[in-house]
Coordinates of C-alpha atoms in Angstrom, one line a residue:
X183 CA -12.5 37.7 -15.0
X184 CA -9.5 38.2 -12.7
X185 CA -6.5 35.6 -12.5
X186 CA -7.6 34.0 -9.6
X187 CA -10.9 33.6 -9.9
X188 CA -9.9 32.0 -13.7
X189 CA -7.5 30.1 -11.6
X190 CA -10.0 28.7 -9.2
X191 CA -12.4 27.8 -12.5
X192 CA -9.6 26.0 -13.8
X193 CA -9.3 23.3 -10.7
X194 CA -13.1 23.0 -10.7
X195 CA -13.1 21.7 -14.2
X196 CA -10.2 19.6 -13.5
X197 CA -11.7 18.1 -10.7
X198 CA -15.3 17.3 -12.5
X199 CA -13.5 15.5 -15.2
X200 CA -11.7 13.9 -13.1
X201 CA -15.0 12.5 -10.9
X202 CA -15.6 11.9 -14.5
X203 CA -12.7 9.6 -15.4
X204 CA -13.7 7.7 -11.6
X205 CA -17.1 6.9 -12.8
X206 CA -16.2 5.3 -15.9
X207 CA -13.7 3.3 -14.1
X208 CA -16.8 2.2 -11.7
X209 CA -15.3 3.7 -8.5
X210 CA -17.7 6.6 -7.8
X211 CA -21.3 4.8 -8.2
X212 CA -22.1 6.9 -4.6
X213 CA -22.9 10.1 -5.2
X214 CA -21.8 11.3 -2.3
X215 CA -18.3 10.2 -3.0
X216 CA -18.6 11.8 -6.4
X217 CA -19.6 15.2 -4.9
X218 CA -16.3 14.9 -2.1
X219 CA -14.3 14.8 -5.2
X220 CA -15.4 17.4 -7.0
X221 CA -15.5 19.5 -3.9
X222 CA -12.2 19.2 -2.6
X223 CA -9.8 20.5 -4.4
X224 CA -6.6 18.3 -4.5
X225 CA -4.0 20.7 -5.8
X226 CA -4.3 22.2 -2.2
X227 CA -2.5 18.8 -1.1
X228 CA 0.1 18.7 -3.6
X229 CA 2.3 21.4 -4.2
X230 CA 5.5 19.5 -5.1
X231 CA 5.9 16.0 -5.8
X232 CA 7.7 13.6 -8.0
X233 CA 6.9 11.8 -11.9
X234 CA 9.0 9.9 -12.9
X235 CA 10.5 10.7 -16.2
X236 CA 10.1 8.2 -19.9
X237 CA 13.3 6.9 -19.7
X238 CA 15.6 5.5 -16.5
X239 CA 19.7 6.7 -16.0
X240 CA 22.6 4.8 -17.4
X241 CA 22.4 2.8 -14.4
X242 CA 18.7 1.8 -14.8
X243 CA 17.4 3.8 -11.9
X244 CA 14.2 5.7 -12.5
X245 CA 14.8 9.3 -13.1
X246 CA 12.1 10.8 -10.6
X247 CA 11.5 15.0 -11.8
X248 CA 10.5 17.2 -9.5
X249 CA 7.0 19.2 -10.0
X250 CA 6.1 22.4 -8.8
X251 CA 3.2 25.0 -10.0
X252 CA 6.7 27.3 -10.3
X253 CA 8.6 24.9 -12.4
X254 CA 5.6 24.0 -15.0
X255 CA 1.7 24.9 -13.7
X256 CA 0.0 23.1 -16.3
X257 CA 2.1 19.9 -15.6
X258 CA 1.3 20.4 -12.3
X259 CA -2.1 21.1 -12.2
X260 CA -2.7 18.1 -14.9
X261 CA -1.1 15.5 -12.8
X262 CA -3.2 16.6 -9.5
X263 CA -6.1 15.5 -11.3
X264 CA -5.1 12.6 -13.2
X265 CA -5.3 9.2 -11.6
X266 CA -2.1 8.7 -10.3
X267 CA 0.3 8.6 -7.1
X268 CA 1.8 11.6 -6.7
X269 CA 5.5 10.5 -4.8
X270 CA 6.0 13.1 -2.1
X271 CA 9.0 12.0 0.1
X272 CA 11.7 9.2 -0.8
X273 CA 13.7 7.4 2.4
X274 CA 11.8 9.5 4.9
X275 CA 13.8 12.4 3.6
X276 CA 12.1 15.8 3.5
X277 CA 12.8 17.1 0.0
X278 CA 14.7 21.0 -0.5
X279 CA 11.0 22.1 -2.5
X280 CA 12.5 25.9 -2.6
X281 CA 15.3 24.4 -4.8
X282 CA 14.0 20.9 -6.2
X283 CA 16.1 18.4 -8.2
X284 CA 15.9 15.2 -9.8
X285 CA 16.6 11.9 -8.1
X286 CA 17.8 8.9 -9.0
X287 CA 15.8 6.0 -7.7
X288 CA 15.1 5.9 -3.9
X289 CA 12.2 4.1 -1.6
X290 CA 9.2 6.4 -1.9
X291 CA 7.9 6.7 1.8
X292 CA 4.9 9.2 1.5
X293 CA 2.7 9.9 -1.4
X294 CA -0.5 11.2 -2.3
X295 CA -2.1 7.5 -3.3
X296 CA -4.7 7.6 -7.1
X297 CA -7.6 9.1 -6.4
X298 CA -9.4 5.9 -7.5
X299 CA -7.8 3.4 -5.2
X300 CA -8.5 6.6 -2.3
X301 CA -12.2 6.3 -3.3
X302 CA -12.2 2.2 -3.7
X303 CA -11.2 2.3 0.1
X304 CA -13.3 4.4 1.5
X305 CA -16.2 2.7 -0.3
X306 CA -15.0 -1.0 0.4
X307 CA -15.5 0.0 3.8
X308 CA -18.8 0.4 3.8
X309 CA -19.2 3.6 5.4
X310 CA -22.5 5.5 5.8
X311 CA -23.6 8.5 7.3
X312 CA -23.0 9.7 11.0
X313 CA -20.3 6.5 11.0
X314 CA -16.8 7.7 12.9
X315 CA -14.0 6.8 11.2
X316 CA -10.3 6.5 12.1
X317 CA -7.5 6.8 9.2
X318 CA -4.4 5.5 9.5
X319 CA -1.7 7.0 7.6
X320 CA -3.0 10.8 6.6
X321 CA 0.3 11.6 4.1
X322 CA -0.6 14.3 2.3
X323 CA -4.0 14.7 3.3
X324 CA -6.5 14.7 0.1
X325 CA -7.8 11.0 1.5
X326 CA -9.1 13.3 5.1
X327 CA -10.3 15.7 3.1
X328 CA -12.7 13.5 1.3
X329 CA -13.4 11.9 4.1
X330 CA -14.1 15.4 5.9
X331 CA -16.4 16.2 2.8
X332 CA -18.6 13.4 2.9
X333 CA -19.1 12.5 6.5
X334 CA -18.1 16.1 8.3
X335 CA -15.0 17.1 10.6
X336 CA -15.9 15.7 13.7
X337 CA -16.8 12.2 12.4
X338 CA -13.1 11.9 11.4
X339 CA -9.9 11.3 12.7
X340 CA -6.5 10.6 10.8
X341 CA -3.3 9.7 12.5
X342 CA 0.1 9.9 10.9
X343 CA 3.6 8.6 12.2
X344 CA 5.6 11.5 10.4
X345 CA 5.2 14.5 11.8
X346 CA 6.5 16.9 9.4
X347 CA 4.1 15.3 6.9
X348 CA 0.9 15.8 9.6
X349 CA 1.7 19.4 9.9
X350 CA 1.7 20.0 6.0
X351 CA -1.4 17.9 6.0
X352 CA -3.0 20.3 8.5
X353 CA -2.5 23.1 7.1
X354 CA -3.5 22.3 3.6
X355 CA -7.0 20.7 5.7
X356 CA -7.7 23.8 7.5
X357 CA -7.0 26.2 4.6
X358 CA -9.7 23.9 2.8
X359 CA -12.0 24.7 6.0
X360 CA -11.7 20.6 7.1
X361 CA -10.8 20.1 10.9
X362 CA -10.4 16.5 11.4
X363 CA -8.9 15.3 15.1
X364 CA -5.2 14.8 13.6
X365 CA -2.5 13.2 15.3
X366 CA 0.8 12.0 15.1
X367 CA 0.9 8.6 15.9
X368 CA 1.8 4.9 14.9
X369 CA -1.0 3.8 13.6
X370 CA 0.2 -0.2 14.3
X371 CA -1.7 1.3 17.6
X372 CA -4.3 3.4 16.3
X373 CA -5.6 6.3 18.4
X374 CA -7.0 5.2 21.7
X375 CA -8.3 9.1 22.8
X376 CA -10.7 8.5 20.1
X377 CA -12.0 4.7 20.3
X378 CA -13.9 3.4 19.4
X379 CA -15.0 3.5 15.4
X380 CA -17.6 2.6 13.2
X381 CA -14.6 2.3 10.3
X382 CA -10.8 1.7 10.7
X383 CA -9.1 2.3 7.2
X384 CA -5.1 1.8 6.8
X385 CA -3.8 4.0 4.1
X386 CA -0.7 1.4 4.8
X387 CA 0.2 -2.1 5.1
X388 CA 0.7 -4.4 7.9
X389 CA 2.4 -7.5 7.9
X390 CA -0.5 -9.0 10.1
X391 CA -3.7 -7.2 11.6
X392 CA -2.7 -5.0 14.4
X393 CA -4.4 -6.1 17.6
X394 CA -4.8 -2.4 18.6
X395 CA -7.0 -1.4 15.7
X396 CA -9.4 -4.6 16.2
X397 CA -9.8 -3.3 19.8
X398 CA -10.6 0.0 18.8
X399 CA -13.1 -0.6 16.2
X400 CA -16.7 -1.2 18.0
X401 CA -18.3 -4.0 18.3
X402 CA -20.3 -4.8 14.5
X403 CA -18.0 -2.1 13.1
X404 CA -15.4 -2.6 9.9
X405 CA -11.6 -2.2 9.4
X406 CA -10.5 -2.3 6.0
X407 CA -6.8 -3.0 5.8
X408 CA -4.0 -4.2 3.4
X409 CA -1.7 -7.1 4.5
X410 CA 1.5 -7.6 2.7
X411 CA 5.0 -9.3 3.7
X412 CA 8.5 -9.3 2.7
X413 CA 8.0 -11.0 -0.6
X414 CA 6.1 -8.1 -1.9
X415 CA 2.7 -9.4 -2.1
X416 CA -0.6 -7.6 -1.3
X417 CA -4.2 -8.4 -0.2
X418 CA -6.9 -6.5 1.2
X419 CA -8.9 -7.8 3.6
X420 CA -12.3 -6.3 5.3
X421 CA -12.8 -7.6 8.9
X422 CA -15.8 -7.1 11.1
X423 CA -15.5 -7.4 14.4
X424 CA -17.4 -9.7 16.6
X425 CA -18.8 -8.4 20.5
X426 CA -16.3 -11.1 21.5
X427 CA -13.5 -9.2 20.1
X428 CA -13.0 -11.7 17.0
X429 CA -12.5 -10.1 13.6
X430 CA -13.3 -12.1 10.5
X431 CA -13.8 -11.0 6.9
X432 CA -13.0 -11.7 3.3
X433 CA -9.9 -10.9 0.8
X434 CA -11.3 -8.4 -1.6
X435 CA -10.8 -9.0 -5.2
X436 CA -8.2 -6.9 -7.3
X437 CA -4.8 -6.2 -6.8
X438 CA -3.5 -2.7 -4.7
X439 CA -0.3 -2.0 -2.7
X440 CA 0.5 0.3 -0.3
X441 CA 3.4 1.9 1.4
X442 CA 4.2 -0.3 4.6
X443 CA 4.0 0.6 8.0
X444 CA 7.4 1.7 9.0
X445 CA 8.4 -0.8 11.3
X446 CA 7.2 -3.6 9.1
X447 CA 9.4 -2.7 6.2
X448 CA 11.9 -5.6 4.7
X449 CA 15.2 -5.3 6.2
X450 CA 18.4 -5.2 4.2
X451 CA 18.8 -8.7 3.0
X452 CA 23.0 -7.9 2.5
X453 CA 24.9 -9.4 -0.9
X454 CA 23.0 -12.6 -2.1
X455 CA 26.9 -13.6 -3.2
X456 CA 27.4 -13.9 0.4
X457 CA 24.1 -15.6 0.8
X458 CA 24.9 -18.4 -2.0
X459 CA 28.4 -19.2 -0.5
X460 CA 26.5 -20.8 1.9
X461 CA 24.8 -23.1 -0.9
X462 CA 25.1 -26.5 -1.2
X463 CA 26.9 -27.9 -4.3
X464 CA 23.8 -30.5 -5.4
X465 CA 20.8 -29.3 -6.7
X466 CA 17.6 -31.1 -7.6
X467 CA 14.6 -30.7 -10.2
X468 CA 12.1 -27.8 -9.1
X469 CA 8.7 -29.0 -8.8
X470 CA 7.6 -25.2 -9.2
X471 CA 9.1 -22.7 -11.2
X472 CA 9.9 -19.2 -9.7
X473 CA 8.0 -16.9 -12.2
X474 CA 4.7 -18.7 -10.1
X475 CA 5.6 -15.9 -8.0
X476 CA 7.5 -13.3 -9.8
X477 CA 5.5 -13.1 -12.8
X478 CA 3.7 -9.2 -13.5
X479 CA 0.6 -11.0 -13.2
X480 CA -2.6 -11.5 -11.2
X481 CA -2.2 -14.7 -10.2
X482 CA 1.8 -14.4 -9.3
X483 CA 0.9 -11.7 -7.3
X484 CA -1.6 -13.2 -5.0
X485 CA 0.8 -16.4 -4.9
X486 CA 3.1 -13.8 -3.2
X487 CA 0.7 -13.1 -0.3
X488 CA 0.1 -16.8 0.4
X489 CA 3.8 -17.5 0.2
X490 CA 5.1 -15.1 2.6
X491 CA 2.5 -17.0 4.8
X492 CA 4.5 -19.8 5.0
X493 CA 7.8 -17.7 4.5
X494 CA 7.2 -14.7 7.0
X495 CA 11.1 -14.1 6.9
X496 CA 11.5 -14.1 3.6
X497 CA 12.8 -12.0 0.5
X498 CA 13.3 -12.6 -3.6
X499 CA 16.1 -11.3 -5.1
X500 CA 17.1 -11.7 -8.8
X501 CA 20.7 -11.4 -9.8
X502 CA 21.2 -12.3 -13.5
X503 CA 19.4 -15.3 -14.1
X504 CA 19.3 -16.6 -10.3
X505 CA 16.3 -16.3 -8.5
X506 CA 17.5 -16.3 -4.5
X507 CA 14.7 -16.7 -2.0
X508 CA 16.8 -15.3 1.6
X509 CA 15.7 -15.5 4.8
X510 CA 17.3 -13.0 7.2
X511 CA 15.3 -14.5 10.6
X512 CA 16.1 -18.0 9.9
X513 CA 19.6 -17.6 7.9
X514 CA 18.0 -20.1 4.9
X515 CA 18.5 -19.5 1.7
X516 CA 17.4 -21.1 -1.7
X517 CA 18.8 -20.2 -5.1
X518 CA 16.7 -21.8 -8.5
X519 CA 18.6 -21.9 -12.3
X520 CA 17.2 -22.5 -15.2
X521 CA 18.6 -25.6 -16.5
X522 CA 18.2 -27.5 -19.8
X523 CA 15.0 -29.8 -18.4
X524 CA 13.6 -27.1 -16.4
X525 CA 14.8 -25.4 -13.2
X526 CA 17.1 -26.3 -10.4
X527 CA 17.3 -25.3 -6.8
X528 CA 19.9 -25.4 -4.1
X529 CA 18.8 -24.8 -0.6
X530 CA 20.7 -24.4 2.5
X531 CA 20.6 -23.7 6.1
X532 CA 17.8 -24.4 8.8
X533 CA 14.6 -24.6 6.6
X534 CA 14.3 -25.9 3.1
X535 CA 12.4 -22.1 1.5
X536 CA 11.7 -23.6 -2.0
X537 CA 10.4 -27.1 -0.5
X538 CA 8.0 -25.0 1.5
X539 CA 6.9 -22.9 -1.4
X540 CA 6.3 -26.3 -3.3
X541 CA 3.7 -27.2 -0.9
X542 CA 2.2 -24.7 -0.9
X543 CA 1.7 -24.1 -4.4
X544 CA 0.8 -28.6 -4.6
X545 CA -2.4 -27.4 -2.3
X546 CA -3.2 -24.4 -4.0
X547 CA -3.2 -26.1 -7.4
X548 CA -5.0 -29.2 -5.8
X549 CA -8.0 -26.8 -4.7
X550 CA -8.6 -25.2 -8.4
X551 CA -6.2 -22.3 -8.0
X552 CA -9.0 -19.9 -5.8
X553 CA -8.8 -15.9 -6.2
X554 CA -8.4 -13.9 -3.3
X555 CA -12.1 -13.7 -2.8
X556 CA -12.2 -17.5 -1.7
X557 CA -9.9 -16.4 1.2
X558 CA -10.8 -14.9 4.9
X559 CA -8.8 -14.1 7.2
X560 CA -9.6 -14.8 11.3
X561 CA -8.4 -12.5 13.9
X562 CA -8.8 -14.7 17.4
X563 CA -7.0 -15.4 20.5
X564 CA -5.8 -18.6 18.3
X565 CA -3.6 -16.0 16.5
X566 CA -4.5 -14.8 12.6
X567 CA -4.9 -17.2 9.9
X568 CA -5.9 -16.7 6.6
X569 CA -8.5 -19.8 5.8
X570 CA -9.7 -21.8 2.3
X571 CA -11.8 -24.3 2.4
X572 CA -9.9 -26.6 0.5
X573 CA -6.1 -25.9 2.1
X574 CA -4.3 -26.1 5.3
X575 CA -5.0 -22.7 7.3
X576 CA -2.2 -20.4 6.9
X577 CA -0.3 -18.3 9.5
X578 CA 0.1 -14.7 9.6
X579 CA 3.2 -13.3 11.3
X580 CA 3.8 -12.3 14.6
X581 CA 4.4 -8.8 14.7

């Protein structure tokens, strides 16, 4: 057997144990989704990226390494078909692969996302056979390539704001014989050459439901999107759209993030010592502690999603032990200590943050503290609301 042909074996093992690992996990019950991944080969998508090594610098920044087939094949070739996100590009910076280094820390802005939560979307979106589907957000390109595999070429189009990423994408597609309609685009306004679609799937976030992709999705037809906000909280949510041009669907259960859209990114909050000067001196009793929110749990996690609701503008920052919630559209701030009794919070400037989280937490509480599947979100000319049966509507933002 000659080296490339044991070469070849190798991936094809990798990738049926790794269709293996999905199904356990309950992700690949389709067998059509479990034949796209063991067809395409995902080392064709990923010939550098980034793991981050055990243990973080002296200045607690995550060590990121850089992997290459060069550097360490079986490495690698072993983290391709693992279950994991593979970081590609950090602060839209195209990395030097032909002489790689470590960094220290960063914002990772392109990835190849787990192959799990790849599959998860694709199949929350109910697609079926002969559907047309548009991505948004093609990174890398493994996500197209499964999509190419299970539903052919022509049925699929991927858009992608970055173009240097879209042309390594393409070339890694068409080398696999895939040739999706590609583009480089913003997907906040989807791909009106191709409208419209059976399935609209955001490999991103949005702050709100663009208006674009509920226009280009047809009548009856599904767009399977993840909101998020400033405070860092996530929820998926899986509209269909109405012949009136209404969208309405459900939150789906489990918790996922993605990358934002670009232009919906948190902007630099400055230095929260600048921010507390502008504290009042009194503080009162909080009704609500902050780990509600910025616990590594479940439940704190959706609370994040419904609090951004009501604090579009928003950020948490933690410095020591003071939790600051800033505002950088309204100029508010609100900083919580932990006191003897409990915690404390100071809030000052136009809005009262913490009061506003209070309520919203009191009605949560008061209606049995739902899960995300007892939430839907409406798309109408009355704006975008996320509704519960037993609270007060909540807003999306505005762009």
């Amino acid at each position: 057997m000659d080296q490339d042909t044991y070469r070849a074996g190798d991936a094809a093992r990798r990738r049926t144990a790794l269709a293996g690992v999905l199904a356990v996990q309950g992700v690949l019950d389709d067998p059509g989704w479990r034949a796209a991944v063991e067809a395409v080969p995902r080392h064709r998508f990923v010939p550098a990226f980034y793991l981050p090594a055990p243990e973080r610098d002296e200045r607690g920044l995550t060590v990121w390494e850089p992997v290459t087939a060069r550097l360490d094949r079986e490495r690698w070739l072993d983290a391709a078909y693992s279950d994991t996100t593979l970081i590609t590009q950090f602060d839209g910076d195209e990395p030097d692969w032909h002489s790689p280094r470590p960094r220290h820390g960063g914002a990772p802005t392109s990835s190849s996302t787990l192959p799990s939560l790849v599959v998860r979307m694709w199949a929350d979106a109910e697609i079926a056979e002969r559907h047309t589907v548009l991505e948004i957000g093609t990174g890398v390109g493994y996500s197209t390539a499964l999509a190419c595999e299970r539903l052919g070429s022509a049925n699929v189009t991927s858009v992608e704001v970055d173009p240097r990423r879209l042309d390594a994408a393409a070339s890694a597609l068409h080398a696999c014989g895939y040739a999706p309609t590609l583009a480089v685009a913003d997907g906040l306004y989807g791909y009106w050459p191709g409208a419209r679609f059976d399935r609209v799937v955001a490999a991103c976030s949005f702050r709100a439901v663009p208006p674009a992709l509920v226009e280009q999705t047809r009548p009856g037809g599904k767009l399977l999107l993840t909101l998020s906000g400033w405070l860092h909280g996530y929820a998926r949510v899986l509209l269909t759209v109405g012949a009136d041009g209404t969208a309405e669907g459900p939150l789906l259960p489990g918790t996922v993030s993605f990358m934002p859209a670009r232009v919906h990114a948190a902007p630099a909050l400055g230095n929260p010592a600048h921010w507390a000067a502008r504290l009042p001196v009194s503080a009162r009793a909080a009704r609500h502690a902050p780990d509600r929110l910025t616990a590594a749990t479940p439940a704190a996690f959706h609370l994040r999603f419904l609090a951004q609701c009501v604090l579009p503008g928003a950020q948490l920052v933690t410095v020591e032990d003071t939790v600051y919630v800033i505002d950088v559209v309204t100029g508010s701030v609100a900083a919580l200590t932990p006191g003897a009794g409990g915690w404390e919070v100071r809030e000052g400037g136009a809005g009262r943050l913490w009061e506003r989280v209070e309520g919203l937490l009191d009605a949560y509480d008061a209606a049995g503290a739902p899960g995300p599947e007892a939430f839907t979100v409406r798309v109408d000319g009355g704006g975008q609301h996320v509704r519960h049966a037993g609270m007060p509507a909540l807003a999306l933002p505005r762009g």
